Coordinates of C-alpha atoms and ligand atoms in Angstrom, one line a residue:
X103 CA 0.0 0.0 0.0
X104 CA 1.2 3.6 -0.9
X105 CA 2.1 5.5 2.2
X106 CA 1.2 9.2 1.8
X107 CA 3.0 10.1 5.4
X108 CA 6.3 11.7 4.8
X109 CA 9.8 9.9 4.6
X110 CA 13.0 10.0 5.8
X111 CA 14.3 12.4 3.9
X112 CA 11.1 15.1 4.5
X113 CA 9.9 14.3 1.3
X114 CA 6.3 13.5 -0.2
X115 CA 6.5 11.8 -3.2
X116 CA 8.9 14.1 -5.4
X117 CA 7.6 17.0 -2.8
X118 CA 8.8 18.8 0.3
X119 CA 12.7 18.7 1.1
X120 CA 14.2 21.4 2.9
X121 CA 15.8 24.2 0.9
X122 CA 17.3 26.6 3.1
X123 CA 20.3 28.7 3.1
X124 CA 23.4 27.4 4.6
X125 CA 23.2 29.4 8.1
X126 CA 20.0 28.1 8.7
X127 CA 21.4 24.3 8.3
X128 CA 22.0 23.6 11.7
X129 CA 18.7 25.3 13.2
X130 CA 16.4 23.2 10.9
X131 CA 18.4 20.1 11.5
X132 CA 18.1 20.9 15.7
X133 CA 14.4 21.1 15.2
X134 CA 14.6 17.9 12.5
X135 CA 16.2 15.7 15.4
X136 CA 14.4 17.4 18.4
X137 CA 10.9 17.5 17.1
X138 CA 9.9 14.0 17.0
X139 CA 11.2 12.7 20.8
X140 CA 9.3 16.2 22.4
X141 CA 6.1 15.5 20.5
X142 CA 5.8 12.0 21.2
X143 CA 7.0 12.3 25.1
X144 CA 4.2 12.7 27.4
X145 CA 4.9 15.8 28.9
X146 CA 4.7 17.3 25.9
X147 CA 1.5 15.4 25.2
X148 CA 0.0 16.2 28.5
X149 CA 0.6 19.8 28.4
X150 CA -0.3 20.0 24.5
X151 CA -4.1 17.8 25.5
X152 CA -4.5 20.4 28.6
X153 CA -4.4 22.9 26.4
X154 CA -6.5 21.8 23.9
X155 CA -9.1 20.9 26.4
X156 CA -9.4 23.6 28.8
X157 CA -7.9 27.0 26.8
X158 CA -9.0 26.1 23.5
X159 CA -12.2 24.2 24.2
X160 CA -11.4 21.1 22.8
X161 CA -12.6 18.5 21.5
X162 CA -14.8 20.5 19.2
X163 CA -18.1 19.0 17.9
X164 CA -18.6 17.2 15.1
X165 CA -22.4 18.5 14.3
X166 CA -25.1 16.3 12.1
X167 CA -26.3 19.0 9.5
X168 CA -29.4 18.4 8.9
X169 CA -31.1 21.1 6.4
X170 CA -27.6 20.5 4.7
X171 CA -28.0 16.8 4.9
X172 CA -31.0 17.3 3.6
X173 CA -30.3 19.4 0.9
X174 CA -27.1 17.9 -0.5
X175 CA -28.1 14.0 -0.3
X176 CA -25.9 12.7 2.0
X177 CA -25.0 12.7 5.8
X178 CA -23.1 15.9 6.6
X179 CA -21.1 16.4 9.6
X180 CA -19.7 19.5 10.3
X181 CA -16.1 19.5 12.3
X182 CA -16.4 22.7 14.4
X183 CA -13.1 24.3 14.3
X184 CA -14.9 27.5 13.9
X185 CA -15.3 27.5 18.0
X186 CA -12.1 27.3 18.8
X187 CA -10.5 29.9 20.9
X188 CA -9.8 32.4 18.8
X189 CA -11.8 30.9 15.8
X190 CA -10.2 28.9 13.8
X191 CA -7.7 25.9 14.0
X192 CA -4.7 27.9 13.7
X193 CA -4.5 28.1 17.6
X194 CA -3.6 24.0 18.0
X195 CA -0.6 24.5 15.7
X196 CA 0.6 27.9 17.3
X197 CA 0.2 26.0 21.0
X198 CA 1.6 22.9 19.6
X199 CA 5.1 25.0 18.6
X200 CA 5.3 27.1 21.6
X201 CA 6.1 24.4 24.3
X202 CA 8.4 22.8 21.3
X203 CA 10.0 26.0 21.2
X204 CA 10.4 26.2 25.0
X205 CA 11.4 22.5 25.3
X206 CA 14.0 24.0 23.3
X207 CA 15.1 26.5 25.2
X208 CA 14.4 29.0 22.6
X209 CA 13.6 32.7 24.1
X210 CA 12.5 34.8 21.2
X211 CA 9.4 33.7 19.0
X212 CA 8.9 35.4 15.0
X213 CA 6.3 34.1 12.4
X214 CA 5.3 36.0 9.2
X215 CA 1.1 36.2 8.4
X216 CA -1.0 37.7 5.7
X217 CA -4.2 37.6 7.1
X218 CA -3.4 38.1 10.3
X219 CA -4.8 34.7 11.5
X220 CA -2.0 32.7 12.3
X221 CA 0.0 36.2 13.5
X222 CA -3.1 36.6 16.2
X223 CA -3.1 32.9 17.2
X224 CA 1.2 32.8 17.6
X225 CA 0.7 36.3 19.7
X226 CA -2.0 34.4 21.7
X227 CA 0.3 31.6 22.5
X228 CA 3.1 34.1 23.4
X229 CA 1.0 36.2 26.0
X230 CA 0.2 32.6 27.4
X231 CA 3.6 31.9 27.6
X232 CA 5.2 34.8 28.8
X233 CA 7.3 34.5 25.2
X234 CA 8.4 37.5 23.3
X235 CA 6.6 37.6 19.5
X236 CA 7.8 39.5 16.8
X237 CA 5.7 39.1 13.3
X238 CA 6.7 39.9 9.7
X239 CA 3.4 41.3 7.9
X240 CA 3.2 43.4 4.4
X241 CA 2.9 46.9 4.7
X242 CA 0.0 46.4 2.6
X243 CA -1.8 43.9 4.6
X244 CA -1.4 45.9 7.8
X245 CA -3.5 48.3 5.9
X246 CA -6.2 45.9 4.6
X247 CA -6.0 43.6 8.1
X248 CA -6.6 46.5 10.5
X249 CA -8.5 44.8 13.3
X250 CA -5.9 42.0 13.4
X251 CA -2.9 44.2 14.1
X252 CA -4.3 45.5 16.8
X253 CA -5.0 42.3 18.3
X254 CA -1.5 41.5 17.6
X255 CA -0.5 44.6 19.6
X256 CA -2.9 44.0 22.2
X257 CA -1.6 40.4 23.0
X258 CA 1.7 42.3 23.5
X259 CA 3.5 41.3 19.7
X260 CA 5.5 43.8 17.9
X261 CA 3.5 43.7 14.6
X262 CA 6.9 44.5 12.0
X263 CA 5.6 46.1 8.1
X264 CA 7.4 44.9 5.5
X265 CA 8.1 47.3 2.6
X266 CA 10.0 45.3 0.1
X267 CA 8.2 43.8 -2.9
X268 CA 4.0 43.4 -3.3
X269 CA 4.4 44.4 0.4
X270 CA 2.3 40.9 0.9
X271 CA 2.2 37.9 2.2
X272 CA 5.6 36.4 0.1
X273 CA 7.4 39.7 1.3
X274 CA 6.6 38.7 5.2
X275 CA 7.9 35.5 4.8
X276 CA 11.2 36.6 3.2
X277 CA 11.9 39.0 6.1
X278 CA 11.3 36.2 8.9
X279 CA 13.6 33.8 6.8
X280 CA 16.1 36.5 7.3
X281 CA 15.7 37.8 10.8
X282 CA 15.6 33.9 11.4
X283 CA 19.5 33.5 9.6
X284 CA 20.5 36.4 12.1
X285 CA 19.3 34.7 15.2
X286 CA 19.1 31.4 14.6
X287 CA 20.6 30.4 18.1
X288 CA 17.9 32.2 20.4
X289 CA 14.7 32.1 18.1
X290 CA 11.7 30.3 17.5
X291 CA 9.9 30.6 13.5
X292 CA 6.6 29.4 14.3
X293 CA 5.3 28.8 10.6
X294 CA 1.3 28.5 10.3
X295 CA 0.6 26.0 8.1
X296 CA 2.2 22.8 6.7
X297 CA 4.7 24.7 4.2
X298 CA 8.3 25.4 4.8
X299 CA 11.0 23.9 4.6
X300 CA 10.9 19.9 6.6
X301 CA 10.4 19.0 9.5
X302 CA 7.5 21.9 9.5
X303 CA 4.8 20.5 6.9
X304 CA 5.0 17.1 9.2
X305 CA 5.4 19.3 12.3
X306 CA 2.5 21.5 11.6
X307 CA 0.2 18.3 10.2
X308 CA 0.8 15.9 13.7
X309 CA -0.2 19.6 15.5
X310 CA -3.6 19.3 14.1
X311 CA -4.2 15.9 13.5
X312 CA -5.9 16.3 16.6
X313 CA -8.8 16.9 14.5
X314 CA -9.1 14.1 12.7
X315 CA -8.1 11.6 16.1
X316 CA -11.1 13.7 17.2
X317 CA -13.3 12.7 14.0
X318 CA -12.8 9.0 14.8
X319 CA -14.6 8.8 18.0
X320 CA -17.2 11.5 17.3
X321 CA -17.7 9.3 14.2
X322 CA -17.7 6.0 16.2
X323 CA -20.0 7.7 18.8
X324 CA -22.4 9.4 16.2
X325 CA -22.7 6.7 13.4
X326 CA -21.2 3.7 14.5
X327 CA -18.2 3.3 12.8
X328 CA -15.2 5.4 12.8
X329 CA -14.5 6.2 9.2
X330 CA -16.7 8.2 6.9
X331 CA -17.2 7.9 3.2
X332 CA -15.4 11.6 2.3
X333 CA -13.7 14.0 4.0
X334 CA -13.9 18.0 2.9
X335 CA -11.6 20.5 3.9
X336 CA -10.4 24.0 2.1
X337 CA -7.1 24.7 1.0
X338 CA -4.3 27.3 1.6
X339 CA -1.2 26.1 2.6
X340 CA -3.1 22.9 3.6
X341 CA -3.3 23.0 7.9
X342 CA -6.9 22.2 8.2
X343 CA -7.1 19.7 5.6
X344 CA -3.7 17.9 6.6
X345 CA -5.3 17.9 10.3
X346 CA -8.6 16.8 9.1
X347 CA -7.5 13.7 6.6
X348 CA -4.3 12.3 9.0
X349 CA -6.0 9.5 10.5
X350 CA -7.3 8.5 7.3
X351 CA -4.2 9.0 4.8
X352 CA -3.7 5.6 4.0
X353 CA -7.1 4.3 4.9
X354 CA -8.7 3.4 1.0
X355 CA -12.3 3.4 2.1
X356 CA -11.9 7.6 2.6
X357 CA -12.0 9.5 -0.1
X358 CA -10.4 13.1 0.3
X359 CA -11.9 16.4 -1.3
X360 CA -9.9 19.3 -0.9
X361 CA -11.4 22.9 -2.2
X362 CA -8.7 25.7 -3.1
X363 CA -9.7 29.2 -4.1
X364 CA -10.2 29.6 -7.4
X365 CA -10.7 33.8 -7.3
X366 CA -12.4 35.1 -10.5
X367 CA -11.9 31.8 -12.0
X368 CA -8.6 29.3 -12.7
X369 CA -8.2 30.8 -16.6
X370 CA -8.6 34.4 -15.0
X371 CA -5.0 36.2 -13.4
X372 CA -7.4 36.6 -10.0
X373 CA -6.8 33.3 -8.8
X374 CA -4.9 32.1 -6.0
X375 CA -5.4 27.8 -7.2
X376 CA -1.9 26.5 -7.0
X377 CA -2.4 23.2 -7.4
X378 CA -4.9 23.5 -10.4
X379 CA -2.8 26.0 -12.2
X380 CA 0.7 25.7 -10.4
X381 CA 4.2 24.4 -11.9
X382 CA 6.9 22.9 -9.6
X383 CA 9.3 25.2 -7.7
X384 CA 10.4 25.9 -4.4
X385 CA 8.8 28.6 -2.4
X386 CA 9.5 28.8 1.6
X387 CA 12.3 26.6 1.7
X388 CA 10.0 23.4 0.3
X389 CA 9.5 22.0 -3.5
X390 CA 5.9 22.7 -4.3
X391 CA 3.5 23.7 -6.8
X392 CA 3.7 27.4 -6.7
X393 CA 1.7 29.9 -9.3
X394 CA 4.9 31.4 -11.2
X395 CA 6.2 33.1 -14.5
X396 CA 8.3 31.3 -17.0
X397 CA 11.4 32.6 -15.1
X398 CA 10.0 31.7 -12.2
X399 CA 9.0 34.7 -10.2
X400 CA 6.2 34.6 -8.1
X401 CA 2.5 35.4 -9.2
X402 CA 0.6 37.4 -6.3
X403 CA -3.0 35.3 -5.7
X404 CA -5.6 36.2 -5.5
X405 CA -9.1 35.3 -3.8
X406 CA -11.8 36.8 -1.4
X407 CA -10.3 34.9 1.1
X408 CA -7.4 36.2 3.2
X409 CA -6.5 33.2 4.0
X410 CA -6.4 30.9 1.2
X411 CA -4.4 34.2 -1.0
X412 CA -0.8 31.8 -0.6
X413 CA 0.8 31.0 -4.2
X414 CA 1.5 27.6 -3.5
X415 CA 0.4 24.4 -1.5
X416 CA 2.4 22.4 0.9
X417 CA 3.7 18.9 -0.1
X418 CA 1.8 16.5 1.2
X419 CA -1.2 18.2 -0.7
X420 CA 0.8 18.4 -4.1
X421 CA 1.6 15.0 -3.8
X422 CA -2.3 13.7 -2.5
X423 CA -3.0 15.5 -6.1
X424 CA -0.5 14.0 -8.1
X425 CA -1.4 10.4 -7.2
X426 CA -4.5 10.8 -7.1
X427 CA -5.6 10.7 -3.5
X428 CA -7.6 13.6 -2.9
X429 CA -9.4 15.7 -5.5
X430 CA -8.7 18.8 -5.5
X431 CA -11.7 21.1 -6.6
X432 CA -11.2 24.7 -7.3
X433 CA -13.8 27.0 -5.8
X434 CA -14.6 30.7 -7.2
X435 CA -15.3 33.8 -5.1
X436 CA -18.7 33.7 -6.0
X437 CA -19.3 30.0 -5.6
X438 CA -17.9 30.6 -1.7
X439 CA -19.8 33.9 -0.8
X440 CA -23.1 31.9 -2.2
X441 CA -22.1 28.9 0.4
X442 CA -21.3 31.2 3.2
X443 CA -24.7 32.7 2.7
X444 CA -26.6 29.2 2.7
X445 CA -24.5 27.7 5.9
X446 CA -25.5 30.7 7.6
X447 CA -29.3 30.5 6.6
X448 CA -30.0 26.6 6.7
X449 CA -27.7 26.1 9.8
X450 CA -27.6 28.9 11.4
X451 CA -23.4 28.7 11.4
X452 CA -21.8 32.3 9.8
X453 CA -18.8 30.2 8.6
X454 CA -14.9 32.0 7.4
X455 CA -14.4 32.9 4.0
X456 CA -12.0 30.3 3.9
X457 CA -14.1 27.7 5.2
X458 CA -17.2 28.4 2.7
X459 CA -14.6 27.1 0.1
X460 CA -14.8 23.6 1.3
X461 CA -18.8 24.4 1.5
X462 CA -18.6 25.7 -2.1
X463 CA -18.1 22.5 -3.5
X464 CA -21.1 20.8 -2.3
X465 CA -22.9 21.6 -4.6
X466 CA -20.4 19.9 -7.2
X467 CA -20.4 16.4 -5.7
X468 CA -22.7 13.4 -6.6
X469 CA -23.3 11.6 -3.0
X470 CA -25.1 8.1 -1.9
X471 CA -28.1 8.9 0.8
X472 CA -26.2 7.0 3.2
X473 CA -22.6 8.7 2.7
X474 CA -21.4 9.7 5.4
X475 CA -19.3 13.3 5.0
X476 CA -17.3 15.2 7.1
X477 CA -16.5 18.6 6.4
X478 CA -14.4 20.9 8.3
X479 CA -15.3 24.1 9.2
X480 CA -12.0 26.0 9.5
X481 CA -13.2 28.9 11.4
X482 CA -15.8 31.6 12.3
X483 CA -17.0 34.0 9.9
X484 CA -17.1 37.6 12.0
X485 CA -13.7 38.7 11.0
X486 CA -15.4 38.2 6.9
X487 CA -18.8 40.4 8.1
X488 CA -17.8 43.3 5.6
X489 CA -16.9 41.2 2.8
X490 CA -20.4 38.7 3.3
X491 CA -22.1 42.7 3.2
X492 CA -20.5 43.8 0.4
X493 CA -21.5 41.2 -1.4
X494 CA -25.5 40.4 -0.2
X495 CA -26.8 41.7 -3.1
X496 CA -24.6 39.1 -5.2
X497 CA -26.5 36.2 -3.7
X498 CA -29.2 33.7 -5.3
X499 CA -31.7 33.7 -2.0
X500 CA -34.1 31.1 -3.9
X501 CA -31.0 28.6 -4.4
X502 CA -30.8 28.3 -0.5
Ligands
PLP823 C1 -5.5 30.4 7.6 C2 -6.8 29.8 7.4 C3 -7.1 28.8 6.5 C4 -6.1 28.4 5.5 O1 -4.9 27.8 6.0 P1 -4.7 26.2 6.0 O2 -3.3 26.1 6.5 O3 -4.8 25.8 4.5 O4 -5.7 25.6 6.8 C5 -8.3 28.2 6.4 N1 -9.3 28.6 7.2 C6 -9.1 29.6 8.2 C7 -10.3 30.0 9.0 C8 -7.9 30.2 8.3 O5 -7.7 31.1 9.2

């Protein structure tokens, strides 16, 4: 049987690696040889679980949908990540790699965002921990991300605007790479989602495969068996999903439905779908399917979503693609704003942006009666209010 986990080497099929400069060598390879033991000991684990349980509210639900169920054909659960402290999953990596950074002995934490998200969830962790948090952002997406900068600064982070370049999300993470080369001794990158350069993509996948050891219970609980027929997740750099399907990689009888952002559309420039429309490079330290030119410089994405607006994909999702393991569906602006909208009004859950591109591709899919889905829902929709406004008049009301 194939295995889809990583290998030695941090590879995924031809994906993944670690291409870093030289100074940074002995830093990844510390973390490479450290990560494993600390995550597996159980201190690590007990501290990590006591977390999860009584500061993020863990385990969330899995919730029976029922208008959706209804609606769609099938048996749709819904994987509540959206009531997470801080409202989305981003929070169980960002704990996960704060007491591996202190097990460590590091003193000094960075990471880069371009939402904001994963910036507000490692500034979270930091208050927690008494750490100090410095985070690489665009200049530009301090602008457009108001609200989360100053959550940044009010958890105590030193929010840093990046000037170089598109001033975006690619800009951030170049100016963490570097401040990370100049203190590589006494500092912590906490990366967000399963990109980077290995041992992160694994790293940042066993930090949220919580959610999926959660799915197999709730499952076992709910339906009687511990498997379900699909599993649907959205897709930027690929935390959610890889945290939703880990359980399940290798287990045939699951199949895997991944939705990325397809913007204006995958044959438009507005589209941030990097594994529909993405050629092999290496962005972030790791070989991945990235959106670039012919000489290989970086195309900015694009979507409504924040979140899912990264030009590539991390490995293990490049690779789930290539072999044919998961599907990967590209989901429009329009198709998401239209899901968001019927979530909201059949279920009464306001979901993220990012998270209405898993629900976007309902619609798409031919279920059995008796399938049994599980979708995740990545995280809460407030922080997307003005976009789901601007956009009311856009929606079909009768299709709901
Ligand atoms: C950041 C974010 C995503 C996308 O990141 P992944 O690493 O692909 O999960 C999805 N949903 C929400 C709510 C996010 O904040």
């Amino acid at each position: 049987m194939t295995n889809y986990n990583v290998n030695e080497e941090g590879f995924y099929g031809t994906y993944g690696g670690a291409y870093i400069p030289e100074i940074l060598y002995k830093t990844v390879e510390d973390l490479k040889q450290a990560y494993l033991p600390i995550l597996e000991s159980p201190e690590f684990k007990q501290e990590y679980h006591a977390l999860q349980k009584d500061y993020v509210g863990r385990p969330s639900p899995l919730y029976y949908a029922r208008r959706m169920s209804q609606k769609y054909g099938c048996q749709l659960y819904l994987k509540r990540e959206d009531l997470n402290h801080t409202g989305a999953h981003k929070i169980n990596n960002a704990l996960g790699q704060i007491l591996l950074a202190k097990k460590m002995g590091k003193t000094r934490i960075i990471a880069e965002t371009g939402a904001g998200q994963h910036g507000v969830a490692t500034a979270t962790a930091c208050a927690l921990m008494n750490l100090p948090c410095r985070v690489y952002m665009g200049a530009l997406d301090v602008e457009r991300q108001h609200v989360n900068v100053e959550r940044m600064r009010m958890l105590g982070a030193e929010v840093f605007p990046v000037q170089s370049g598109n001033k975006t999300l690619k800009d951030a993470t170049n100016e963490a790479i570097r401040d990370w080369c100049c203190h590589p001794a006494d500092t912590f990158y906490i990366i967000g989602s399963t990109v980077g350069p290995h041992p992160y993509p694994d790293m940042v996948a066993r930090l949220q495969s919580v959610i999926s050891e959660e799915i197999k219970w709730q499952l076992k609980e709910q339906v009687g068996r511990d498997y379900p027929d699909y599993l649907m997740a959205c897709v930027g750099g690929g935390s959610n999903a890889a945290g939703t399907i880990y359980h399940y990689l290798n287990d045939d009888r699951v199949k895997i439905v991944l939705g990325e952002a397809g913007g204006m559309g995958v044959e438009t420039p507005e589209t941030a779908a990097s594994i529909t429309i993405g050629t092999v490079g290496i962005l972030h330290g790791s070989k991945i399917k990235v959106m670039q030119t012919e000489d290989g410089q970086i195309i900015e994405p694009y979507s409504i979503s924040a979140g899912l607006d990264y030009p590539g994909t991390g490995p293990l999702h490049c690779n789930l693609a290539d072999t044919g393991r998961a599907s990967v569906i590209p989901v429009t602006d329009q198709e998401a704003l239209q899901a968001g909208f019927e979530l909201t009004r059949l279920e009464g859950i306001i979901p993220a942006l990012e998270s209405a591109h898993a629900l976007g591709m309902l619609p798409k899919m031919k279920f059995q009666p008796e399938d049994v889905v599980v979708l995740t829902v990545s995280g809460r929709g407030d922080k997307d209010l003005d976009t789901y406004l601007k956009h009311k008049n856009e929606i079909n009301y009768d299709e709901i």
